[in-house]
CSV table of C-alpha atoms in Angstrom, one decimal:
chain,number,residue,atom,x,y,z
A,22,UNK,CA,-19.2,121.2,-87.2
A,23,UNK,CA,-20.4,118.2,-89.1
A,24,UNK,CA,-23.8,118.6,-90.7
A,25,UNK,CA,-25.2,115.5,-88.8
A,26,UNK,CA,-24.2,116.9,-85.5
A,27,UNK,CA,-25.5,120.3,-86.3
A,28,UNK,CA,-28.9,118.9,-87.4
A,29,UNK,CA,-29.2,116.7,-84.3
A,30,UNK,CA,-28.7,119.8,-82.2
A,31,UNK,CA,-31.4,121.5,-84.2
A,32,UNK,CA,-33.8,118.6,-83.7
A,33,UNK,CA,-33.2,118.6,-80.0
A,34,UNK,CA,-34.1,122.2,-79.8
A,35,UNK,CA,-37.1,122.1,-82.1
A,36,UNK,CA,-38.6,119.3,-80.0
A,37,UNK,CA,-39.1,121.8,-77.2
A,38,UNK,CA,-41.2,124.1,-79.5
A,39,UNK,CA,-43.7,121.7,-80.9
A,40,UNK,CA,-45.8,118.7,-79.8
A,41,UNK,CA,-44.3,115.2,-79.8
A,42,UNK,CA,-46.8,114.2,-82.5
A,43,UNK,CA,-45.8,117.1,-84.8
A,44,UNK,CA,-42.1,116.3,-84.3
A,45,UNK,CA,-42.6,112.6,-85.2
A,46,UNK,CA,-44.7,113.5,-88.2
A,47,UNK,CA,-42.7,116.3,-89.7
A,48,UNK,CA,-39.2,116.4,-88.3
A,49,UNK,CA,-38.0,113.0,-87.2
A,50,UNK,CA,-37.0,111.7,-90.6
A,51,UNK,CA,-35.4,114.9,-91.9
A,52,UNK,CA,-31.7,115.4,-92.6
A,53,UNK,CA,-29.5,118.3,-93.3
A,54,UNK,CA,-27.8,117.7,-96.7
A,55,UNK,CA,-25.6,120.8,-97.1
A,56,UNK,CA,-25.2,124.5,-96.5
A,57,UNK,CA,-24.3,126.5,-99.5
A,58,UNK,CA,-24.6,130.2,-100.4
A,59,UNK,CA,-26.6,131.1,-97.3
A,60,UNK,CA,-29.1,128.3,-97.9
A,61,UNK,CA,-29.6,125.2,-95.8
A,62,UNK,CA,-30.7,122.2,-97.9
A,63,UNK,CA,-32.8,119.7,-96.0
A,64,UNK,CA,-33.8,116.2,-97.1
A,65,UNK,CA,-37.5,115.3,-96.4
A,66,UNK,CA,-39.2,111.9,-97.0
A,67,UNK,CA,-42.3,113.1,-98.9
A,68,UNK,CA,-43.5,116.0,-101.1
A,69,UNK,CA,-46.1,116.7,-98.5
A,70,UNK,CA,-43.3,117.5,-96.0
A,71,UNK,CA,-42.0,120.2,-98.3
A,72,UNK,CA,-45.3,122.0,-98.5
A,73,UNK,CA,-46.2,121.6,-94.8
A,74,UNK,CA,-42.9,122.6,-93.4
A,75,UNK,CA,-42.7,125.7,-95.6
A,76,UNK,CA,-46.2,126.9,-94.9
A,77,UNK,CA,-46.4,126.1,-91.1
A,78,UNK,CA,-43.0,125.7,-89.5
A,79,UNK,CA,-40.6,127.9,-91.5
A,80,UNK,CA,-40.4,130.7,-88.9
A,81,UNK,CA,-39.7,128.1,-86.1
A,82,UNK,CA,-37.1,126.3,-88.2
A,83,UNK,CA,-35.2,129.4,-89.2
A,84,UNK,CA,-35.3,131.0,-85.7
A,85,UNK,CA,-34.1,127.8,-84.0
A,86,UNK,CA,-31.4,127.0,-86.6
A,87,UNK,CA,-30.1,130.5,-86.6
A,88,UNK,CA,-29.9,130.6,-82.8
A,89,UNK,CA,-27.5,127.6,-83.0
A,90,UNK,CA,-25.4,128.9,-85.9
A,91,UNK,CA,-25.5,132.6,-85.2
A,92,UNK,CA,-26.2,133.4,-88.8
A,93,UNK,CA,-29.4,133.7,-90.8
A,94,UNK,CA,-29.9,130.9,-93.3
A,95,UNK,CA,-32.8,130.4,-95.7
A,96,UNK,CA,-34.1,126.8,-96.1
A,97,UNK,CA,-34.8,124.6,-99.1
A,98,UNK,CA,-36.5,121.2,-98.7
A,99,UNK,CA,-35.6,118.5,-101.1
A,100,UNK,CA,-36.5,114.8,-101.8
A,101,UNK,CA,-33.9,112.2,-102.1
A,102,UNK,CA,-34.5,111.8,-105.8
A,103,UNK,CA,-34.2,115.5,-106.4
A,104,UNK,CA,-30.7,115.4,-104.9
A,105,UNK,CA,-29.7,112.4,-107.1
A,106,UNK,CA,-31.1,114.2,-110.2
A,107,UNK,CA,-29.4,117.5,-109.5
A,108,UNK,CA,-26.0,116.4,-108.1
A,109,UNK,CA,-23.5,113.8,-109.0
A,110,UNK,CA,-21.6,112.2,-106.1
A,111,UNK,CA,-18.6,114.3,-107.1
A,112,UNK,CA,-20.5,117.5,-106.4
A,113,UNK,CA,-21.9,116.7,-103.0
A,114,UNK,CA,-20.7,119.3,-100.5
A,115,UNK,CA,-20.6,118.6,-96.8
A,116,UNK,CA,-20.5,122.2,-95.7
A,117,UNK,CA,-19.9,123.4,-92.2
A,118,UNK,CA,-21.4,126.4,-90.4
A,119,UNK,CA,-18.4,128.4,-91.7
A,120,UNK,CA,-20.4,128.9,-94.9
A,121,UNK,CA,-21.4,132.4,-95.5
A,122,UNK,CA,-24.9,133.4,-94.4
A,123,UNK,CA,-26.5,136.7,-93.5
A,124,UNK,CA,-25.1,137.9,-90.1
A,125,UNK,CA,-27.5,137.2,-87.3
A,126,UNK,CA,-29.0,140.7,-86.7
A,127,UNK,CA,-29.2,142.8,-83.6
A,128,UNK,CA,-30.8,146.2,-83.0
A,129,UNK,CA,-27.4,147.8,-83.3
A,130,UNK,CA,-26.7,146.3,-86.7
A,131,UNK,CA,-30.1,147.4,-87.9
A,132,UNK,CA,-29.5,151.0,-86.7
A,133,UNK,CA,-32.2,150.6,-84.1
A,134,UNK,CA,-32.4,152.0,-80.6
A,135,UNK,CA,-33.1,148.9,-78.4
A,136,UNK,CA,-34.8,151.1,-75.8
A,137,UNK,CA,-37.6,152.1,-78.2
A,138,UNK,CA,-40.1,149.3,-77.9
A,139,UNK,CA,-43.9,148.9,-77.8
A,140,UNK,CA,-43.8,148.4,-74.1
A,141,UNK,CA,-42.1,151.8,-73.5
A,142,UNK,CA,-44.4,153.7,-75.8
A,143,UNK,CA,-47.2,155.4,-74.0
A,144,UNK,CA,-50.6,155.2,-75.8
A,145,UNK,CA,-53.3,157.8,-75.8
A,146,UNK,CA,-56.0,159.1,-78.1
A,147,UNK,CA,-53.6,161.1,-80.2
A,148,UNK,CA,-51.5,158.1,-81.2
A,149,UNK,CA,-53.6,155.0,-80.6
A,150,UNK,CA,-54.4,154.4,-84.3
A,151,UNK,CA,-50.7,154.7,-85.3
A,152,UNK,CA,-49.7,152.4,-82.4
A,153,UNK,CA,-52.2,149.7,-83.4
A,154,UNK,CA,-51.2,149.9,-87.0
A,155,UNK,CA,-47.5,149.6,-86.0
A,156,UNK,CA,-48.2,146.5,-83.9
A,157,UNK,CA,-50.1,144.9,-86.8
A,158,UNK,CA,-47.1,145.5,-89.2
A,159,UNK,CA,-44.6,144.2,-86.6
A,160,UNK,CA,-46.5,141.0,-86.1
A,161,UNK,CA,-47.1,140.4,-89.9
A,162,UNK,CA,-44.5,142.3,-91.8
A,163,UNK,CA,-45.2,142.5,-95.5
A,164,UNK,CA,-48.7,141.2,-95.0
A,165,UNK,CA,-50.7,143.6,-92.9
A,166,UNK,CA,-50.2,147.1,-94.3
A,167,UNK,CA,-47.6,147.8,-96.9
A,168,UNK,CA,-46.3,150.5,-96.9
A,169,UNK,CA,-47.1,151.9,-93.5
A,170,UNK,CA,-46.8,155.7,-93.6
A,171,UNK,CA,-46.6,157.5,-90.3
A,172,UNK,CA,-46.8,161.3,-90.2
A,173,UNK,CA,-46.9,164.1,-87.6
A,174,UNK,CA,-44.9,166.9,-86.2
A,175,UNK,CA,-41.4,166.3,-84.8
A,176,UNK,CA,-41.3,164.9,-81.3
A,177,UNK,CA,-44.6,163.1,-81.2
A,178,UNK,CA,-43.3,159.5,-81.3
A,179,UNK,CA,-43.0,158.5,-85.0
A,180,UNK,CA,-39.4,157.5,-84.7
A,181,UNK,CA,-40.1,155.6,-81.4
A,182,UNK,CA,-42.8,153.6,-83.2
A,183,UNK,CA,-40.6,152.8,-86.2
A,184,UNK,CA,-37.8,151.5,-83.9
A,185,UNK,CA,-40.4,149.5,-81.9
A,186,UNK,CA,-41.5,147.8,-85.1
A,187,UNK,CA,-37.9,146.9,-86.1
A,188,UNK,CA,-37.0,145.7,-82.6
A,189,UNK,CA,-40.1,143.5,-82.4
A,190,UNK,CA,-39.4,141.9,-85.8
A,191,UNK,CA,-35.8,141.2,-84.9
A,192,UNK,CA,-36.7,139.7,-81.5
A,193,UNK,CA,-39.5,137.5,-82.9
A,194,UNK,CA,-38.2,136.4,-86.3
A,195,UNK,CA,-35.1,136.1,-88.4
A,196,UNK,CA,-36.1,138.8,-90.9
A,197,UNK,CA,-33.5,141.3,-91.8
A,198,UNK,CA,-34.3,144.9,-90.8
A,199,UNK,CA,-32.7,148.2,-91.8
A,200,UNK,CA,-33.5,151.6,-90.3
A,201,UNK,CA,-32.1,154.7,-92.1
A,202,UNK,CA,-33.0,158.4,-92.6
A,203,UNK,CA,-33.7,159.6,-96.1
A,204,UNK,CA,-30.6,161.6,-95.9
A,205,UNK,CA,-28.5,158.5,-95.2
A,206,UNK,CA,-30.2,156.7,-98.2
A,207,UNK,CA,-29.2,159.6,-100.5
A,208,UNK,CA,-25.7,159.8,-99.2
A,209,UNK,CA,-25.2,156.1,-99.7
A,210,UNK,CA,-26.5,156.4,-103.2
A,211,UNK,CA,-24.3,159.4,-104.1
A,212,UNK,CA,-21.2,157.6,-102.7
A,213,UNK,CA,-21.9,154.6,-104.8
A,214,UNK,CA,-22.5,156.3,-108.2
A,215,UNK,CA,-19.8,159.0,-107.9
A,216,UNK,CA,-17.0,156.5,-107.3
A,217,UNK,CA,-14.4,156.8,-110.1
A,218,UNK,CA,-12.3,153.8,-109.2
A,219,UNK,CA,-12.3,150.3,-110.6
A,220,UNK,CA,-14.7,149.2,-107.9
A,221,UNK,CA,-17.5,151.4,-109.0
A,222,UNK,CA,-19.8,148.6,-110.0
A,223,UNK,CA,-19.0,146.8,-106.8
A,224,UNK,CA,-20.1,149.8,-104.8
A,225,UNK,CA,-23.3,150.1,-106.8
A,226,UNK,CA,-24.0,146.4,-106.2
A,227,UNK,CA,-23.2,146.8,-102.5
A,228,UNK,CA,-25.7,149.7,-102.3
A,229,UNK,CA,-28.4,147.7,-104.0
A,230,UNK,CA,-27.7,144.7,-101.7
A,231,UNK,CA,-27.9,146.9,-98.6
A,232,UNK,CA,-31.3,148.3,-99.5
A,233,UNK,CA,-32.9,145.6,-101.6
A,234,UNK,CA,-31.7,142.4,-100.0
A,235,UNK,CA,-33.6,142.9,-96.8
A,236,UNK,CA,-37.0,142.0,-95.4
A,237,UNK,CA,-38.0,145.3,-93.7
A,238,UNK,CA,-36.9,148.8,-94.8
A,239,UNK,CA,-37.7,151.6,-92.3
A,240,UNK,CA,-36.9,155.1,-93.7
A,241,UNK,CA,-37.4,158.3,-91.6
A,242,UNK,CA,-37.9,161.9,-92.6
A,243,UNK,CA,-38.9,161.1,-96.2
A,244,UNK,CA,-39.7,164.7,-96.8
A,245,UNK,CA,-35.9,165.4,-97.1
A,246,UNK,CA,-35.8,163.3,-100.2
A,247,UNK,CA,-37.5,166.1,-102.1
A,248,UNK,CA,-34.2,167.9,-102.8
A,249,UNK,CA,-32.6,164.9,-104.4
A,250,UNK,CA,-34.0,164.1,-107.8
A,251,UNK,CA,-31.7,161.1,-108.5
A,252,UNK,CA,-32.3,159.9,-104.9
A,253,UNK,CA,-36.0,159.9,-105.6
A,254,UNK,CA,-35.5,157.8,-108.7
A,255,UNK,CA,-33.4,155.3,-106.9
A,256,UNK,CA,-35.8,155.1,-104.0
A,257,UNK,CA,-38.6,154.5,-106.5
A,258,UNK,CA,-36.9,151.5,-107.9
A,259,UNK,CA,-35.9,150.2,-104.4
A,260,UNK,CA,-39.5,150.6,-103.2
A,261,UNK,CA,-40.8,148.7,-106.3
A,262,UNK,CA,-38.5,145.8,-105.8
A,263,UNK,CA,-39.2,145.5,-102.1
A,264,UNK,CA,-42.9,145.8,-102.5
A,265,UNK,CA,-43.1,143.4,-105.4
A,266,UNK,CA,-41.2,140.9,-103.2
A,267,UNK,CA,-43.7,141.4,-100.3
A,268,UNK,CA,-41.0,143.0,-98.2
A,269,UNK,CA,-42.3,145.5,-95.6
A,270,UNK,CA,-41.7,149.2,-96.1
A,271,UNK,CA,-42.2,151.7,-93.3
A,272,UNK,CA,-42.0,155.5,-93.9
A,273,UNK,CA,-42.2,158.5,-91.7
A,274,UNK,CA,-42.7,162.2,-92.5
A,275,UNK,CA,-43.5,165.4,-90.8
A,276,UNK,CA,-46.4,165.9,-93.1
A,277,UNK,CA,-49.1,163.9,-94.8
A,278,UNK,CA,-48.6,162.1,-98.1
A,279,UNK,CA,-50.6,164.6,-100.1
A,280,UNK,CA,-48.6,167.5,-98.6
A,281,UNK,CA,-45.3,166.0,-99.9
A,282,UNK,CA,-45.4,168.3,-102.9
A,283,UNK,CA,-41.7,168.2,-103.4
A,284,UNK,CA,-41.8,164.5,-104.3
A,285,UNK,CA,-42.6,162.9,-107.6
A,286,UNK,CA,-46.2,161.9,-108.1
A,287,UNK,CA,-45.3,158.2,-108.7
A,288,UNK,CA,-43.8,158.1,-105.2
A,289,UNK,CA,-46.8,159.8,-103.6
A,290,UNK,CA,-49.1,157.3,-105.4
A,291,UNK,CA,-47.1,154.4,-103.9
A,292,UNK,CA,-47.1,155.8,-100.4
A,293,UNK,CA,-50.9,155.8,-100.6
A,294,UNK,CA,-51.0,152.1,-101.5
A,295,UNK,CA,-50.9,151.0,-97.9
A,296,UNK,CA,-52.0,152.6,-94.7
A,297,UNK,CA,-51.3,156.2,-93.5
A,298,UNK,CA,-51.5,157.0,-89.8
A,299,UNK,CA,-51.4,160.4,-88.2
A,300,UNK,CA,-49.9,161.2,-84.8
A,301,UNK,CA,-51.2,164.4,-83.3
A,302,UNK,CA,-49.9,166.4,-80.3
A,303,UNK,CA,-50.7,164.6,-77.0
A,304,UNK,CA,-53.8,165.7,-75.1
A,305,UNK,CA,-53.7,166.7,-71.5
A,306,UNK,CA,-54.4,163.2,-70.1
A,307,UNK,CA,-51.7,161.6,-72.3
A,308,UNK,CA,-49.2,164.3,-71.3
A,309,UNK,CA,-49.9,163.4,-67.6
A,310,UNK,CA,-49.4,159.7,-68.3
A,311,UNK,CA,-46.1,160.5,-70.2
A,312,UNK,CA,-44.8,162.6,-67.3
A,313,UNK,CA,-45.7,159.9,-64.7
A,314,UNK,CA,-43.8,157.3,-66.9
A,315,UNK,CA,-40.8,159.6,-67.3
A,316,UNK,CA,-40.4,160.3,-63.6
A,317,UNK,CA,-41.1,156.8,-62.4
A,318,UNK,CA,-37.4,156.1,-62.0
A,319,UNK,CA,-36.8,159.2,-60.0
A,320,UNK,CA,-36.3,158.8,-56.2
A,321,UNK,CA,-39.4,159.7,-54.2
A,322,UNK,CA,-41.4,159.8,-57.5
A,323,UNK,CA,-44.5,158.8,-55.5
A,324,UNK,CA,-44.1,161.9,-53.3
A,325,UNK,CA,-44.4,164.3,-56.2
A,326,UNK,CA,-47.7,166.2,-55.9
A,327,UNK,CA,-50.2,165.6,-58.8
A,328,UNK,CA,-50.5,169.4,-59.2
A,329,UNK,CA,-46.9,169.5,-60.2
A,330,UNK,CA,-47.5,166.9,-62.9
A,331,UNK,CA,-50.6,168.7,-64.1
A,332,UNK,CA,-48.7,172.0,-64.2
A,333,UNK,CA,-45.9,170.6,-66.4
A,334,UNK,CA,-48.6,169.0,-68.6
A,335,UNK,CA,-50.5,172.2,-68.9
A,336,UNK,CA,-47.7,174.5,-70.0
A,337,UNK,CA,-46.1,172.0,-72.4
A,338,UNK,CA,-48.7,171.0,-75.0
A,339,UNK,CA,-46.7,170.6,-78.2
A,340,UNK,CA,-44.6,167.4,-78.1
A,341,UNK,CA,-43.0,164.8,-75.9
A,342,UNK,CA,-39.5,166.2,-76.2
A,343,UNK,CA,-40.7,169.5,-74.8
A,344,UNK,CA,-42.2,167.5,-71.8
A,345,UNK,CA,-38.9,165.7,-71.3
A,346,UNK,CA,-37.0,169.0,-71.2
A,347,UNK,CA,-39.4,170.5,-68.7
A,348,UNK,CA,-39.2,167.4,-66.4
A,349,UNK,CA,-35.4,167.5,-66.5
A,350,UNK,CA,-35.4,171.2,-65.7
A,351,UNK,CA,-37.8,170.9,-62.8
A,352,UNK,CA,-35.8,168.1,-61.1
A,353,UNK,CA,-32.5,169.9,-61.7
A,354,UNK,CA,-33.9,173.1,-60.2
A,355,UNK,CA,-35.3,171.2,-57.2
A,356,UNK,CA,-32.0,169.5,-56.6
A,357,UNK,CA,-30.1,172.8,-56.6
A,358,UNK,CA,-32.6,175.0,-54.9
A,359,UNK,CA,-34.7,172.8,-52.6
A,360,UNK,CA,-32.7,169.8,-51.6
A,361,UNK,CA,-34.3,167.7,-54.3
A,362,UNK,CA,-37.8,168.2,-53.1
A,363,UNK,CA,-40.2,168.9,-55.9
A,364,UNK,CA,-43.1,171.3,-55.1
A,365,UNK,CA,-45.5,173.3,-57.2
A,366,UNK,CA,-43.7,176.5,-56.3
A,367,UNK,CA,-40.4,175.0,-57.4
A,368,UNK,CA,-42.0,173.8,-60.7
A,369,UNK,CA,-43.4,177.3,-61.4
A,370,UNK,CA,-40.1,178.9,-60.7
A,371,UNK,CA,-38.2,176.4,-62.8
A,372,UNK,CA,-40.4,176.9,-65.8
A,373,UNK,CA,-41.4,180.5,-65.4
A,374,UNK,CA,-39.7,181.5,-68.7
A,375,UNK,CA,-42.1,179.0,-70.5
A,376,UNK,CA,-45.2,180.9,-69.4
A,377,UNK,CA,-46.7,184.0,-71.0
A,378,UNK,CA,-46.8,186.8,-68.5
A,379,UNK,CA,-50.6,186.8,-68.6
A,380,UNK,CA,-50.9,183.0,-68.2
A,381,UNK,CA,-52.0,181.6,-64.8
A,382,UNK,CA,-51.8,177.9,-64.2
A,383,UNK,CA,-55.0,177.7,-62.2
A,384,UNK,CA,-56.9,179.2,-65.2
A,385,UNK,CA,-55.6,176.7,-67.7
A,386,UNK,CA,-58.3,175.4,-70.1
A,387,UNK,CA,-57.5,171.8,-69.5
A,388,UNK,CA,-57.8,172.2,-65.8
A,389,UNK,CA,-61.2,174.0,-66.1
A,390,UNK,CA,-62.5,171.2,-68.4
A,391,UNK,CA,-61.4,168.6,-65.9
A,392,UNK,CA,-63.0,170.3,-63.0
A,393,UNK,CA,-66.3,170.9,-64.8
A,394,UNK,CA,-66.4,167.2,-65.9
A,395,UNK,CA,-65.8,166.1,-62.3
A,396,UNK,CA,-68.5,168.4,-61.1
A,397,UNK,CA,-71.1,167.2,-63.5
A,398,UNK,CA,-69.8,163.6,-63.6
A,399,UNK,CA,-69.3,163.4,-67.3
A,400,UNK,CA,-66.4,162.2,-69.4
A,401,UNK,CA,-63.9,164.8,-70.7
A,402,UNK,CA,-64.0,163.2,-74.2
A,403,UNK,CA,-67.8,163.7,-74.3
A,404,UNK,CA,-67.3,167.3,-73.3
A,405,UNK,CA,-65.0,167.8,-76.3
A,406,UNK,CA,-67.0,165.5,-78.5
A,407,UNK,CA,-70.1,165.9,-80.7
A,408,UNK,CA,-72.8,164.8,-78.2
A,409,UNK,CA,-75.5,167.4,-77.9
A,410,UNK,CA,-77.7,165.9,-75.2
A,411,UNK,CA,-78.5,168.3,-72.3
A,412,UNK,CA,-76.5,166.4,-69.7
A,413,UNK,CA,-73.3,167.1,-71.9
A,414,UNK,CA,-74.1,170.3,-73.8
A,415,UNK,CA,-75.0,172.4,-70.8
A,416,UNK,CA,-71.7,171.6,-68.9
A,417,UNK,CA,-69.9,172.2,-72.1
A,418,UNK,CA,-71.4,175.7,-72.3
A,419,UNK,CA,-70.5,176.4,-68.7
A,420,UNK,CA,-66.9,175.2,-69.3
A,421,UNK,CA,-66.6,177.5,-72.3
A,422,UNK,CA,-68.0,180.4,-70.3
A,423,UNK,CA,-65.5,179.8,-67.5
A,424,UNK,CA,-62.6,179.4,-70.0
A,425,UNK,CA,-63.5,182.8,-71.5
A,426,UNK,CA,-63.6,184.7,-68.2
A,427,UNK,CA,-60.7,182.9,-66.5
A,428,UNK,CA,-58.1,182.6,-69.3
A,429,UNK,CA,-56.7,184.8,-71.9
A,430,UNK,CA,-57.4,182.4,-74.8
A,431,UNK,CA,-59.3,183.8,-77.8
A,432,UNK,CA,-62.5,182.2,-79.0
A,433,UNK,CA,-60.8,180.5,-82.0
A,434,UNK,CA,-58.1,179.0,-79.8
A,435,UNK,CA,-60.7,177.9,-77.3
A,436,UNK,CA,-62.5,176.1,-80.2
A,437,UNK,CA,-59.4,173.9,-80.7
A,438,UNK,CA,-59.7,172.8,-77.0
A,439,UNK,CA,-63.3,171.9,-77.4
A,440,UNK,CA,-63.1,169.3,-80.3
A,441,UNK,CA,-62.2,171.8,-83.0
A,442,UNK,CA,-65.4,173.8,-82.8
A,443,UNK,CA,-65.9,176.9,-84.9
A,444,UNK,CA,-65.3,180.2,-83.0
A,445,UNK,CA,-68.9,181.2,-83.7
A,446,UNK,CA,-70.1,178.1,-81.8
A,447,UNK,CA,-67.8,179.0,-78.8
A,448,UNK,CA,-69.1,182.6,-78.8
A,449,UNK,CA,-72.8,181.4,-78.9
A,450,UNK,CA,-72.2,179.1,-75.9
A,451,UNK,CA,-70.5,181.9,-73.9
A,452,UNK,CA,-73.3,184.4,-74.6
A,453,UNK,CA,-76.0,181.9,-73.7
A,454,UNK,CA,-74.5,181.3,-70.2
A,455,UNK,CA,-73.7,185.0,-69.8
A,456,UNK,CA,-77.3,185.9,-70.5
A,457,UNK,CA,-78.8,183.2,-68.3
A,458,UNK,CA,-76.7,184.2,-65.4
A,459,UNK,CA,-78.6,187.5,-65.1
A,460,UNK,CA,-81.8,185.6,-64.0
A,461,UNK,CA,-80.8,182.1,-63.0
A,462,UNK,CA,-79.8,182.0,-59.3
A,463,UNK,CA,-79.1,178.3,-59.4
A,464,UNK,CA,-76.6,178.8,-62.3
A,465,UNK,CA,-75.0,181.7,-60.4
A,466,UNK,CA,-74.4,179.3,-57.5
A,467,UNK,CA,-72.9,176.6,-59.8
A,468,UNK,CA,-70.6,179.1,-61.5
A,469,UNK,CA,-69.3,180.5,-58.1
A,470,UNK,CA,-68.8,176.9,-56.8
A,471,UNK,CA,-66.8,176.0,-59.9
A,472,UNK,CA,-64.7,179.2,-59.6
A,473,UNK,CA,-63.7,178.2,-56.1
A,474,UNK,CA,-62.7,174.7,-57.2
A,475,UNK,CA,-60.7,176.1,-60.1
């Protein structure tokens, strides 16, 4: 395609993205000079155009141009006299779009799962901070928080958030994104340096181009880099080059930065340069929301009793993958044993091997907390929080007492359900209600009423 025709197509499209005044001021008198080595050279009338287009319109320009050509080109703006100064007439190249650029990227080419997006991520108290940080990075890669370090146990959503960041950037910019595991990074490096053939240097250059000539590097399970000394050294240099170039780095681990004892201190120091965000196991309310989202596509999802959802949420409190497995099992069991109708009895039967013999669903701590909160009309987060006002502290003590007499949980474990309180605090609350019950008839009535509800 001739450069004039190509640029006219571009101008027609850019018109739709900006105001008529902006078009006439900044784009009308521009011209595509040539495309060479992945760069599109554009002639502009004044030096002011170079500055303004670079600072205010470069993302629109690159995205629009790349949508036409199918490849990612960078842009350089030149004045007429700069072209005359740098090029003789014999050297002017009228390049076509066959010139080599960076391939237009998709989720697949970036190693991303296109289904992992921000819209499909369910937000709760345990992951809200990490989600917010991830959105900030996706919207302004290389500028918001760099590096972004996500950590938490397996199955809590770290990988989902990392893919969501990558997918958002690909869909909303022309930046080049790469997602890999630390294991893949090490394997690629070993493959490059161990080659004994004549193309050894080419393979090393290819490795560096893959990991350093990008805009966003997303690397998962960084803790596994600990067993590869040379891999750590290479990642150190890769990190430095990307960071020095304001390229975004996103890292995930199953432990905090300070707990990565197997990594070199210089890496740990750099991981702490940016923002660290922890993802903890989902609380009861978030688990309920996740289950509702996961079953929404099922037939007759609206007919599934809330007690079934709460039951699944109660007995699966570690991670999202465990929840997904429980949901799948319940629906499969219902299909085989009850014509696809999901009931509480079916759910209990399907998941009976997940429950300790002494565990009883109706006596679950989360359920007791919820019922106590509904009874006293307080928020469950206040019940677990630090508020010590009488309208919160008294119901909290009652909830602790009921959890003690109606579940098999120990005082230390109960403390984790009540905002991480020390076991001595839990014991004190239990003993206070136990003592008061001997003389307080009104409290006896309240306790009996709550037991019936539970």
